[in-house]
mmCIF file of C-alpha atoms in Angstrom:
data_model
loop_
_atom_site.group_PDB
_atom_site.id
_atom_site.type_symbol
_atom_site.label_atom_id
_atom_site.label_comp_id
_atom_site.label_asym_id
_atom_site.label_seq_id
_atom_site.Cartn_x
_atom_site.Cartn_y
_atom_site.Cartn_z
ATOM 1 C CA UNK C 1 79.147 172.981 -20.535
ATOM 2 C CA UNK C 2 80.805 171.023 -17.231
ATOM 3 C CA UNK C 3 80.870 173.950 -14.496
ATOM 4 C CA UNK C 4 76.743 173.554 -15.386
ATOM 5 C CA UNK C 5 76.248 169.796 -15.739
ATOM 6 C CA UNK C 6 78.098 169.156 -12.656
ATOM 7 C CA UNK C 7 76.282 171.583 -10.868
ATOM 8 C CA UNK C 8 73.133 170.378 -12.002
ATOM 9 C CA UNK C 9 74.126 167.053 -10.124
ATOM 10 C CA UNK C 10 75.111 168.394 -6.998
ATOM 11 C CA UNK C 11 78.579 169.927 -6.331
ATOM 12 C CA UNK C 12 80.181 173.119 -5.970
ATOM 13 C CA UNK C 13 82.149 174.622 -8.558
ATOM 14 C CA UNK C 14 84.715 177.150 -9.316
ATOM 15 C CA UNK C 15 85.835 178.897 -12.918
ATOM 16 C CA UNK C 16 88.394 180.004 -13.004
ATOM 17 C CA UNK C 17 89.162 182.471 -16.654
ATOM 18 C CA UNK C 18 92.533 184.162 -17.124
ATOM 19 C CA UNK C 19 90.115 186.599 -19.559
ATOM 20 C CA UNK C 20 88.976 189.642 -17.230
ATOM 21 C CA UNK C 21 85.357 189.019 -18.220
ATOM 22 C CA UNK C 22 82.982 186.816 -19.635
ATOM 23 C CA UNK C 23 85.666 186.855 -23.255
ATOM 24 C CA UNK C 24 84.540 188.807 -26.989
ATOM 25 C CA UNK C 25 87.223 187.989 -28.879
ATOM 26 C CA UNK C 26 85.118 187.884 -31.645
ATOM 27 C CA UNK C 27 85.709 184.532 -32.629
ATOM 28 C CA UNK C 28 84.827 182.542 -35.719
ATOM 29 C CA UNK C 29 81.604 180.139 -35.758
ATOM 30 C CA UNK C 30 81.872 176.399 -34.211
ATOM 31 C CA UNK C 31 79.437 173.333 -35.602
ATOM 32 C CA UNK C 32 78.083 171.729 -33.514
ATOM 33 C CA UNK C 33 76.755 168.166 -34.129
ATOM 34 C CA UNK C 34 73.893 165.333 -32.849
ATOM 35 C CA UNK C 35 75.463 164.492 -29.836
ATOM 36 C CA UNK C 36 76.205 167.655 -28.637
ATOM 37 C CA UNK C 37 72.832 169.007 -29.977
ATOM 38 C CA UNK C 38 70.954 166.562 -28.225
ATOM 39 C CA UNK C 39 72.631 167.795 -24.692
ATOM 40 C CA UNK C 40 72.489 170.803 -25.536
ATOM 41 C CA UNK C 41 68.652 170.283 -25.808
ATOM 42 C CA UNK C 42 68.579 168.264 -22.140
ATOM 43 C CA UNK C 43 69.881 171.727 -21.055
ATOM 44 C CA UNK C 44 67.278 173.235 -21.566
ATOM 45 C CA UNK C 45 68.751 176.096 -24.057
ATOM 46 C CA UNK C 46 68.271 174.891 -27.864
ATOM 47 C CA UNK C 47 65.913 177.722 -28.440
ATOM 48 C CA UNK C 48 68.943 180.246 -27.682
ATOM 49 C CA UNK C 49 71.602 177.943 -29.608
ATOM 50 C CA UNK C 50 69.017 177.893 -32.316
ATOM 51 C CA UNK C 51 68.196 181.976 -32.251
ATOM 52 C CA UNK C 52 71.762 182.181 -32.654
ATOM 53 C CA UNK C 53 72.553 180.161 -35.829
ATOM 54 C CA UNK C 54 75.116 181.713 -38.029
ATOM 55 C CA UNK C 55 72.420 181.499 -40.725
ATOM 56 C CA UNK C 56 74.879 180.006 -43.145
ATOM 57 C CA UNK C 57 72.809 178.744 -46.104
ATOM 58 C CA UNK C 58 74.883 178.826 -49.420
ATOM 59 C CA UNK C 59 79.176 178.418 -49.523
ATOM 60 C CA UNK C 60 80.637 179.894 -52.700
ATOM 61 C CA UNK C 61 83.255 178.525 -54.011
ATOM 62 C CA UNK C 62 85.446 181.042 -56.409
ATOM 63 C CA UNK C 63 86.849 180.791 -59.718
ATOM 64 C CA UNK C 64 89.453 182.209 -61.566
ATOM 65 C CA UNK C 65 86.860 184.097 -64.832
ATOM 66 C CA UNK C 66 83.940 181.828 -63.785
ATOM 67 C CA UNK C 67 80.723 181.127 -62.447
ATOM 68 C CA UNK C 68 80.119 180.513 -58.936
ATOM 69 C CA UNK C 69 79.749 177.133 -57.696
ATOM 70 C CA UNK C 70 77.221 177.405 -55.332
ATOM 71 C CA UNK C 71 76.789 174.105 -52.978
ATOM 72 C CA UNK C 72 74.139 174.096 -50.012
ATOM 73 C CA UNK C 73 75.814 174.261 -46.540
ATOM 74 C CA UNK C 74 72.927 171.484 -46.222
ATOM 75 C CA UNK C 75 74.291 168.892 -48.232
ATOM 76 C CA UNK C 76 77.865 170.196 -46.730
ATOM 77 C CA UNK C 77 76.885 169.044 -43.964
ATOM 78 C CA UNK C 78 75.013 165.947 -44.632
ATOM 79 C CA UNK C 79 77.556 163.125 -45.230
ATOM 80 C CA UNK C 80 78.290 164.423 -40.840
ATOM 81 C CA UNK C 81 75.756 164.499 -39.038
ATOM 82 C CA UNK C 82 71.506 164.741 -39.443
ATOM 83 C CA UNK C 83 71.213 167.539 -36.408
ATOM 84 C CA UNK C 84 74.002 170.661 -37.106
ATOM 85 C CA UNK C 85 74.298 173.862 -35.665
ATOM 86 C CA UNK C 86 76.859 176.996 -36.715
ATOM 87 C CA UNK C 87 76.584 179.184 -34.039
ATOM 88 C CA UNK C 88 79.558 181.933 -34.056
ATOM 89 C CA UNK C 89 81.852 180.798 -30.726
ATOM 90 C CA UNK C 90 81.782 184.219 -28.397
ATOM 91 C CA UNK C 91 77.492 183.484 -28.936
ATOM 92 C CA UNK C 92 78.301 179.892 -27.899
ATOM 93 C CA UNK C 93 80.087 180.387 -24.665
ATOM 94 C CA UNK C 94 77.337 183.982 -24.040
ATOM 95 C CA UNK C 95 74.425 181.583 -23.854
ATOM 96 C CA UNK C 96 76.878 178.906 -21.940
ATOM 97 C CA UNK C 97 78.485 181.379 -19.157
ATOM 98 C CA UNK C 98 74.895 182.287 -19.340
ATOM 99 C CA UNK C 99 73.199 178.788 -18.069
ATOM 100 C CA UNK C 100 76.074 178.310 -15.872
ATOM 101 C CA UNK C 101 77.073 180.919 -14.316
ATOM 102 C CA UNK C 102 74.216 180.659 -11.603
ATOM 103 C CA UNK C 103 75.128 177.412 -9.865
ATOM 104 C CA UNK C 104 78.472 177.915 -10.531
ATOM 105 C CA UNK C 105 81.703 180.606 -8.489
ATOM 106 C CA UNK C 106 83.078 182.232 -11.537
ATOM 107 C CA UNK C 107 86.839 184.084 -11.002
ATOM 108 C CA UNK C 108 87.571 186.116 -13.740
ATOM 109 C CA UNK C 109 91.499 187.794 -14.329
ATOM 110 C CA UNK C 110 93.580 184.867 -12.607
ATOM 111 C CA UNK C 111 94.520 181.573 -13.436
ATOM 112 C CA UNK C 112 96.820 179.011 -12.138
ATOM 113 C CA UNK C 113 100.432 179.097 -11.530
ATOM 114 C CA UNK C 114 101.032 175.187 -9.918
ATOM 115 C CA UNK C 115 99.130 172.247 -8.983
ATOM 116 C CA UNK C 116 100.085 169.992 -5.923
ATOM 117 C CA UNK C 117 98.058 166.532 -5.769
ATOM 118 C CA UNK C 118 98.311 164.985 -2.464
ATOM 119 C CA UNK C 119 95.944 162.264 -2.793
ATOM 120 C CA UNK C 120 93.702 163.283 -0.415
ATOM 121 C CA UNK C 121 92.876 166.733 -2.346
ATOM 122 C CA UNK C 122 94.626 169.449 -4.713
ATOM 123 C CA UNK C 123 96.153 172.278 -3.685
ATOM 124 C CA UNK C 124 96.198 175.748 -6.238
ATOM 125 C CA UNK C 125 98.645 178.092 -6.671
ATOM 126 C CA UNK C 126 96.626 181.428 -8.426
ATOM 127 C CA UNK C 127 98.611 184.484 -9.955
ATOM 128 C CA UNK C 128 96.909 186.770 -7.644
ATOM 129 C CA UNK C 129 94.406 185.269 -5.649
ATOM 130 C CA UNK C 130 95.268 183.008 -2.089
ATOM 131 C CA UNK C 131 96.012 179.568 -2.418
ATOM 132 C CA UNK C 132 92.791 177.335 -2.688
ATOM 133 C CA UNK C 133 92.551 174.051 -2.108
ATOM 134 C CA UNK C 134 90.094 171.380 -4.220
ATOM 135 C CA UNK C 135 89.041 167.567 -4.298
ATOM 136 C CA UNK C 136 89.033 167.810 -7.919
ATOM 137 C CA UNK C 137 90.566 169.380 -10.611
ATOM 138 C CA UNK C 138 89.661 169.521 -14.391
ATOM 139 C CA UNK C 139 91.980 171.619 -17.021
ATOM 140 C CA UNK C 140 89.135 173.072 -19.591
ATOM 141 C CA UNK C 141 92.488 174.947 -20.800
ATOM 142 C CA UNK C 142 92.297 174.049 -24.376
ATOM 143 C CA UNK C 143 94.737 173.349 -27.185
ATOM 144 C CA UNK C 144 97.840 175.059 -25.311
ATOM 145 C CA UNK C 145 96.675 174.438 -21.876
ATOM 146 C CA UNK C 146 98.755 174.683 -19.076
ATOM 147 C CA UNK C 147 96.825 172.674 -16.843
ATOM 148 C CA UNK C 148 98.482 169.768 -19.149
ATOM 149 C CA UNK C 149 101.543 171.512 -19.018
ATOM 150 C CA UNK C 150 101.582 171.358 -15.188
ATOM 151 C CA UNK C 151 100.480 167.503 -14.456
ATOM 152 C CA UNK C 152 102.280 165.682 -17.336
ATOM 153 C CA UNK C 153 104.477 168.314 -19.349
ATOM 154 C CA UNK C 154 105.886 169.970 -22.662
ATOM 155 C CA UNK C 155 103.061 170.206 -25.186
ATOM 156 C CA UNK C 156 105.844 168.953 -28.166
ATOM 157 C CA UNK C 157 105.363 165.174 -25.930
ATOM 158 C CA UNK C 158 101.578 164.860 -26.516
ATOM 159 C CA UNK C 159 101.381 166.930 -30.305
ATOM 160 C CA UNK C 160 101.317 166.000 -33.832
ATOM 161 C CA UNK C 161 100.924 168.701 -36.100
ATOM 162 C CA UNK C 162 99.331 167.988 -38.863
ATOM 163 C CA UNK C 163 101.045 170.160 -41.623
ATOM 164 C CA UNK C 164 98.924 173.058 -41.744
ATOM 165 C CA UNK C 165 97.082 175.855 -40.009
ATOM 166 C CA UNK C 166 94.319 177.823 -39.423
ATOM 167 C CA UNK C 167 93.758 181.630 -39.309
ATOM 168 C CA UNK C 168 90.745 183.631 -38.181
ATOM 169 C CA UNK C 169 90.320 187.141 -38.148
ATOM 170 C CA UNK C 170 87.644 190.362 -38.413
ATOM 171 C CA UNK C 171 87.503 192.691 -41.333
ATOM 172 C CA UNK C 172 84.547 194.723 -42.801
ATOM 173 C CA UNK C 173 81.571 193.089 -44.149
ATOM 174 C CA UNK C 174 82.296 195.389 -47.693
ATOM 175 C CA UNK C 175 81.555 192.345 -49.827
ATOM 176 C CA UNK C 176 77.849 192.312 -47.737
ATOM 177 C CA UNK C 177 77.710 188.643 -46.930
ATOM 178 C CA UNK C 178 74.442 187.487 -45.565
ATOM 179 C CA UNK C 179 74.022 183.878 -46.103
ATOM 180 C CA UNK C 180 76.100 183.297 -48.040
ATOM 181 C CA UNK C 181 80.481 181.682 -47.779
ATOM 182 C CA UNK C 182 82.746 182.803 -50.098
ATOM 183 C CA UNK C 183 86.081 180.220 -50.421
ATOM 184 C CA UNK C 184 88.545 180.287 -53.133
ATOM 185 C CA UNK C 185 90.710 176.699 -52.993
ATOM 186 C CA UNK C 186 94.560 176.994 -54.440
ATOM 187 C CA UNK C 187 97.111 173.928 -53.874
ATOM 188 C CA UNK C 188 98.524 174.371 -50.984
ATOM 189 C CA UNK C 189 95.963 176.741 -49.054
ATOM 190 C CA UNK C 190 92.084 178.343 -49.300
ATOM 191 C CA UNK C 191 90.676 181.195 -48.044
ATOM 192 C CA UNK C 192 87.424 182.668 -47.355
ATOM 193 C CA UNK C 193 84.807 185.031 -46.517
ATOM 194 C CA UNK C 194 81.187 184.395 -44.256
ATOM 195 C CA UNK C 195 79.215 186.813 -41.766
ATOM 196 C CA UNK C 196 76.111 185.854 -39.789
ATOM 197 C CA UNK C 197 72.983 187.357 -38.995
ATOM 198 C CA UNK C 198 74.009 188.768 -36.070
ATOM 199 C CA UNK C 199 77.008 190.634 -37.013
ATOM 200 C CA UNK C 200 78.019 193.181 -38.110
ATOM 201 C CA UNK C 201 81.366 192.158 -39.164
ATOM 202 C CA UNK C 202 82.490 189.159 -41.375
ATOM 203 C CA UNK C 203 84.907 187.253 -40.787
ATOM 204 C CA UNK C 204 88.151 186.139 -43.251
ATOM 205 C CA UNK C 205 89.331 182.644 -41.932
ATOM 206 C CA UNK C 206 92.372 181.277 -44.093
ATOM 207 C CA UNK C 207 93.859 177.498 -44.776
ATOM 208 C CA UNK C 208 96.973 176.392 -45.530
ATOM 209 C CA UNK C 209 99.784 174.370 -45.857
ATOM 210 C CA UNK C 210 103.809 173.981 -44.833
ATOM 211 C CA UNK C 211 106.152 171.628 -45.595
ATOM 212 C CA UNK C 212 107.993 173.265 -42.177
ATOM 213 C CA UNK C 213 106.788 174.515 -39.055
ATOM 214 C CA UNK C 214 106.353 177.598 -38.707
ATOM 215 C CA UNK C 215 108.282 179.671 -36.137
ATOM 216 C CA UNK C 216 106.199 181.640 -33.990
ATOM 217 C CA UNK C 217 104.104 182.131 -30.759
ATOM 218 C CA UNK C 218 101.061 181.341 -30.421
ATOM 219 C CA UNK C 219 100.669 184.560 -29.224
ATOM 220 C CA UNK C 220 102.434 186.618 -30.415
ATOM 221 C CA UNK C 221 100.516 188.116 -32.945
ATOM 222 C CA UNK C 222 101.829 190.659 -35.371
ATOM 223 C CA UNK C 223 104.020 187.803 -36.099
ATOM 224 C CA UNK C 224 101.397 186.022 -37.170
ATOM 225 C CA UNK C 225 99.926 188.465 -39.111
ATOM 226 C CA UNK C 226 103.698 188.532 -40.730
ATOM 227 C CA UNK C 227 103.218 184.907 -41.603
ATOM 228 C CA UNK C 228 99.896 184.777 -43.033
ATOM 229 C CA UNK C 229 100.795 188.153 -44.950
ATOM 230 C CA UNK C 230 104.470 185.324 -46.227
ATOM 231 C CA UNK C 231 101.592 182.692 -47.375
ATOM 232 C CA UNK C 232 99.262 184.991 -49.710
ATOM 233 C CA UNK C 233 101.397 186.989 -50.737
ATOM 234 C CA UNK C 234 100.757 185.929 -54.415
ATOM 235 C CA UNK C 235 97.189 185.205 -54.448
ATOM 236 C CA UNK C 236 95.084 187.035 -55.719
ATOM 237 C CA UNK C 237 90.898 187.121 -55.191
ATOM 238 C CA UNK C 238 90.324 189.310 -52.895
ATOM 239 C CA UNK C 239 93.662 188.212 -50.794
ATOM 240 C CA UNK C 240 94.688 192.552 -51.232
ATOM 241 C CA UNK C 241 92.083 193.781 -49.282
ATOM 242 C CA UNK C 242 91.789 190.870 -46.718
ATOM 243 C CA UNK C 243 95.204 191.028 -45.454
ATOM 244 C CA UNK C 244 95.542 194.640 -45.879
ATOM 245 C CA UNK C 245 92.464 194.333 -43.610
ATOM 246 C CA UNK C 246 93.240 192.265 -40.930
ATOM 247 C CA UNK C 247 96.932 194.274 -40.868
ATOM 248 C CA UNK C 248 94.275 196.711 -38.811
ATOM 249 C CA UNK C 249 92.140 194.182 -36.764
ATOM 250 C CA UNK C 250 92.349 193.474 -33.283
ATOM 251 C CA UNK C 251 90.430 190.410 -33.706
ATOM 252 C CA UNK C 252 93.023 187.819 -34.934
ATOM 253 C CA UNK C 253 93.303 184.065 -33.876
ATOM 254 C CA UNK C 254 95.942 181.595 -35.949
ATOM 255 C CA UNK C 255 97.084 178.319 -34.758
ATOM 256 C CA UNK C 256 98.399 175.005 -35.607
ATOM 257 C CA UNK C 257 96.244 171.972 -37.427
ATOM 258 C CA UNK C 258 97.846 169.887 -34.593
ATOM 259 C CA UNK C 259 96.135 166.480 -33.350
ATOM 260 C CA UNK C 260 97.151 166.223 -28.982
ATOM 261 C CA UNK C 261 97.540 162.622 -28.431
ATOM 262 C CA UNK C 262 97.750 161.057 -24.866
ATOM 263 C CA UNK C 263 97.615 157.235 -23.185
ATOM 264 C CA UNK C 264 95.320 159.001 -20.808
ATOM 265 C CA UNK C 265 94.003 162.156 -19.849
ATOM 266 C CA UNK C 266 94.274 161.683 -16.316
ATOM 267 C CA UNK C 267 96.634 162.076 -13.355
ATOM 268 C CA UNK C 268 95.253 161.576 -9.791
ATOM 269 C CA UNK C 269 92.295 163.387 -8.568
ATOM 270 C CA UNK C 270 92.953 165.863 -12.110
ATOM 271 C CA UNK C 271 92.277 165.424 -15.860
ATOM 272 C CA UNK C 272 91.640 167.199 -19.273
ATOM 273 C CA UNK C 273 88.123 168.148 -21.458
ATOM 274 C CA UNK C 274 88.080 169.053 -25.084
ATOM 275 C CA UNK C 275 91.849 170.325 -26.733
ATOM 276 C CA UNK C 276 92.828 170.018 -23.388
ATOM 277 C CA UNK C 277 93.293 166.143 -23.353
ATOM 278 C CA UNK C 278 92.084 164.993 -27.172
ATOM 279 C CA UNK C 279 91.988 168.240 -30.251
ATOM 280 C CA UNK C 280 91.386 165.732 -32.811
ATOM 281 C CA UNK C 281 92.389 168.873 -35.003
ATOM 282 C CA UNK C 282 90.715 172.780 -35.699
ATOM 283 C CA UNK C 283 88.136 173.127 -37.364
ATOM 284 C CA UNK C 284 88.868 169.920 -38.847
ATOM 285 C CA UNK C 285 87.850 167.338 -36.438
ATOM 286 C CA UNK C 286 84.839 168.577 -34.971
ATOM 287 C CA UNK C 287 86.415 169.698 -31.528
ATOM 288 C CA UNK C 288 83.814 171.709 -30.601
ATOM 289 C CA UNK C 289 80.951 168.894 -30.499
ATOM 290 C CA UNK C 290 83.769 166.397 -29.040
ATOM 291 C CA UNK C 291 84.349 169.171 -26.210
ATOM 292 C CA UNK C 292 80.937 169.711 -25.566
ATOM 293 C CA UNK C 293 80.315 165.282 -25.369
ATOM 294 C CA UNK C 294 83.608 165.183 -23.361
ATOM 295 C CA UNK C 295 82.025 167.411 -21.136
ATOM 296 C CA UNK C 296 79.000 166.065 -20.126
ATOM 297 C CA UNK C 297 80.202 162.983 -19.867
ATOM 298 C CA UNK C 298 82.975 163.484 -17.808
ATOM 299 C CA UNK C 299 80.235 165.149 -15.275
ATOM 300 C CA UNK C 300 78.366 162.024 -15.568
ATOM 301 C CA UNK C 301 80.580 160.261 -14.014
ATOM 302 C CA UNK C 302 81.817 161.879 -11.554
ATOM 303 C CA UNK C 303 77.883 162.258 -10.524
ATOM 304 C CA UNK C 304 77.602 158.101 -11.245
ATOM 305 C CA UNK C 305 80.685 157.494 -8.851
ATOM 306 C CA UNK C 306 79.429 159.189 -6.054
ATOM 307 C CA UNK C 307 82.843 161.559 -6.784
ATOM 308 C CA UNK C 308 85.296 159.405 -6.512
ATOM 309 C CA UNK C 309 88.415 159.804 -9.364
ATOM 310 C CA UNK C 310 89.034 156.279 -8.759
ATOM 311 C CA UNK C 311 86.462 155.197 -10.416
ATOM 312 C CA UNK C 312 85.126 158.034 -12.795
ATOM 313 C CA UNK C 313 87.842 159.215 -14.833
ATOM 314 C CA UNK C 314 88.230 155.549 -16.228
ATOM 315 C CA UNK C 315 85.200 155.810 -16.896
ATOM 316 C CA UNK C 316 85.327 158.888 -18.750
ATOM 317 C CA UNK C 317 88.176 158.299 -20.861
ATOM 318 C CA UNK C 318 86.923 153.842 -21.745
ATOM 319 C CA UNK C 319 83.244 156.108 -22.956
ATOM 320 C CA UNK C 320 84.808 158.772 -24.854
ATOM 321 C CA UNK C 321 87.750 157.020 -26.507
ATOM 322 C CA UNK C 322 86.151 156.317 -29.674
ATOM 323 C CA UNK C 323 84.557 159.427 -30.214
ATOM 324 C CA UNK C 324 88.417 160.845 -30.216
ATOM 325 C CA UNK C 325 89.268 158.129 -32.558
ATOM 326 C CA UNK C 326 86.225 158.931 -35.057
ATOM 327 C CA UNK C 327 87.051 162.854 -34.943
ATOM 328 C CA UNK C 328 91.235 162.254 -35.607
ATOM 329 C CA UNK C 329 90.417 160.284 -38.771
ATOM 330 C CA UNK C 330 88.524 162.784 -40.050
ATOM 331 C CA UNK C 331 90.537 165.657 -39.289
ATOM 332 C CA UNK C 332 92.785 164.151 -40.856
ATOM 333 C CA UNK C 333 90.376 162.819 -44.163
ATOM 334 C CA UNK C 334 89.221 166.756 -43.735
ATOM 335 C CA UNK C 335 93.006 168.475 -43.733
ATOM 336 C CA UNK C 336 93.743 166.225 -47.260
ATOM 337 C CA UNK C 337 89.886 167.591 -48.579
ATOM 338 C CA UNK C 338 89.961 170.917 -47.581
ATOM 339 C CA UNK C 339 93.091 171.675 -48.907
ATOM 340 C CA UNK C 340 94.336 170.197 -51.940
ATOM 341 C CA UNK C 341 97.883 168.948 -52.478
ATOM 342 C CA UNK C 342 98.092 169.092 -55.994
ATOM 343 C CA UNK C 343 96.165 170.357 -59.257
ATOM 344 C CA UNK C 344 95.012 167.326 -60.125
ATOM 345 C CA UNK C 345 93.517 167.965 -56.332
ATOM 346 C CA UNK C 346 91.938 171.180 -56.526
ATOM 347 C CA UNK C 347 90.646 169.840 -60.261
ATOM 348 C CA UNK C 348 88.843 167.471 -58.443
ATOM 349 C CA UNK C 349 87.657 169.565 -55.408
ATOM 350 C CA UNK C 350 86.291 172.086 -57.485
ATOM 351 C CA UNK C 351 84.630 169.671 -60.040
ATOM 352 C CA UNK C 352 82.892 167.831 -57.247
ATOM 353 C CA UNK C 353 81.454 170.466 -56.017
ATOM 354 C CA UNK C 354 80.253 171.256 -59.636
ATOM 355 C CA UNK C 355 78.458 168.371 -59.990
ATOM 356 C CA UNK C 356 76.682 168.390 -56.358
ATOM 357 C CA UNK C 357 75.910 172.139 -57.107
ATOM 358 C CA UNK C 358 74.183 171.653 -60.336
ATOM 359 C CA UNK C 359 71.399 169.548 -58.730
ATOM 360 C CA UNK C 360 68.442 170.693 -58.818
ATOM 361 C CA UNK C 361 66.801 170.922 -54.956
ATOM 362 C CA UNK C 362 64.303 168.222 -55.138
ATOM 363 C CA UNK C 363 67.187 165.967 -55.806
ATOM 364 C CA UNK C 364 69.699 168.058 -52.675
ATOM 365 C CA UNK C 365 66.724 167.546 -50.764
ATOM 366 C CA UNK C 366 66.256 163.953 -51.248
ATOM 367 C CA UNK C 367 70.136 163.161 -51.393
ATOM 368 C CA UNK C 368 70.719 164.517 -48.083
ATOM 369 C CA UNK C 369 67.588 162.678 -45.710
ATOM 370 C CA UNK C 370 69.010 159.665 -48.161
ATOM 371 C CA UNK C 371 72.244 160.040 -47.018
ATOM 372 C CA UNK C 372 70.599 160.561 -43.092
ATOM 373 C CA UNK C 373 68.070 157.545 -44.140
ATOM 374 C CA UNK C 374 71.214 155.212 -44.813
ATOM 375 C CA UNK C 375 72.605 156.392 -40.430
ATOM 376 C CA UNK C 376 76.352 157.052 -42.373
ATOM 377 C CA UNK C 377 76.603 160.418 -40.781
ATOM 378 C CA UNK C 378 80.088 160.388 -39.107
ATOM 379 C CA UNK C 379 79.931 162.557 -36.070
ATOM 380 C CA UNK C 380 76.595 160.599 -35.340
ATOM 381 C CA UNK C 381 78.034 157.624 -33.634
ATOM 382 C CA UNK C 382 78.281 158.086 -29.878
ATOM 383 C CA UNK C 383 75.418 156.885 -27.949
ATOM 384 C CA UNK C 384 74.552 159.593 -24.800
ATOM 385 C CA UNK C 385 73.806 157.770 -21.762
ATOM 386 C CA UNK C 386 71.660 158.484 -19.748
ATOM 387 C CA UNK C 387 73.631 159.054 -16.765
ATOM 388 C CA UNK C 388 70.386 161.680 -15.170
ATOM 389 C CA UNK C 389 68.633 158.210 -14.964
ATOM 390 C CA UNK C 390 71.229 155.882 -14.051
ATOM 391 C CA UNK C 391 71.721 158.634 -11.036
ATOM 392 C CA UNK C 392 68.061 158.270 -10.061
ATOM 393 C CA UNK C 393 68.952 154.717 -9.670
#
């Protein structure tokens, strides 16, 4: 995203990617809300993104010995954005790579080992390639950003754990899911499955709360799978089959639901974008949309300042800070609602879903339109700036 917009404004862009090729990790579905969708449309790739929509139409909540509670997806998301697409992470990455590759230099299979900012530029040392010099460096390498660690120090100084973990894995679609996502809520944990129109397999997902942080390294997949099995060992439904399939899969992701709270995302000629600088909490805070918006704003401010980082970086942070705070608050609310803390919370979640699920389809559509008309959509609060028009003047 950032590479596309910087190249669009005439800058020479180099992207360093640790994986040997564009990633196809079997990732989970991500949400693009109105501000991000508006940016996607400006890029001319809206049709491609919508064509790869996950196609989930119904969220079904499982209850032991009772009928499923079906919630239309349009109602689930209408309160947070009037415009929304759910897309598999791999599909979005492929589309963005295709859009940005013609205007950027991509270096695969390498990583940054050192950064030296001398005020006039940044010397970048690589694991494999020879050192190179750049005018600006942007860390866009996620929650556990190595760039951030090199510049700002250990992650522990900025991370705030929200008491929960997320896990996602690719497993066979043995329930033949297509347009339906299944969710099984319990106290302090939920589990579920979904697929997508373009997938031959399914995704198993888990959100769970623990009293203390779990002891594991974020790249130790074996340890993560073992911990997940312990958390869900006493849960029925499809969990025995799901956990067995997860033991055999190579596409597995688990991480803490953690917010990054930094006073600034920039130091000298180096800055951060997306989860690397302001992660609101994976799966609960709209981090994908926030990353898209952040990249658009950063590129626009760099262009508006004619490449002067001393003007661009503060403007970027000032423009985005309120949206980051909104996303953080949403994450705190969502983390408490999605994963019930008590039997009462579980009953409230189930009964609320049951009431909404029994609404006639005509009333559901009317309610969605009412929410949009009253403009209370949480993720639609950010007003995009027309940087192209600003630069043209």
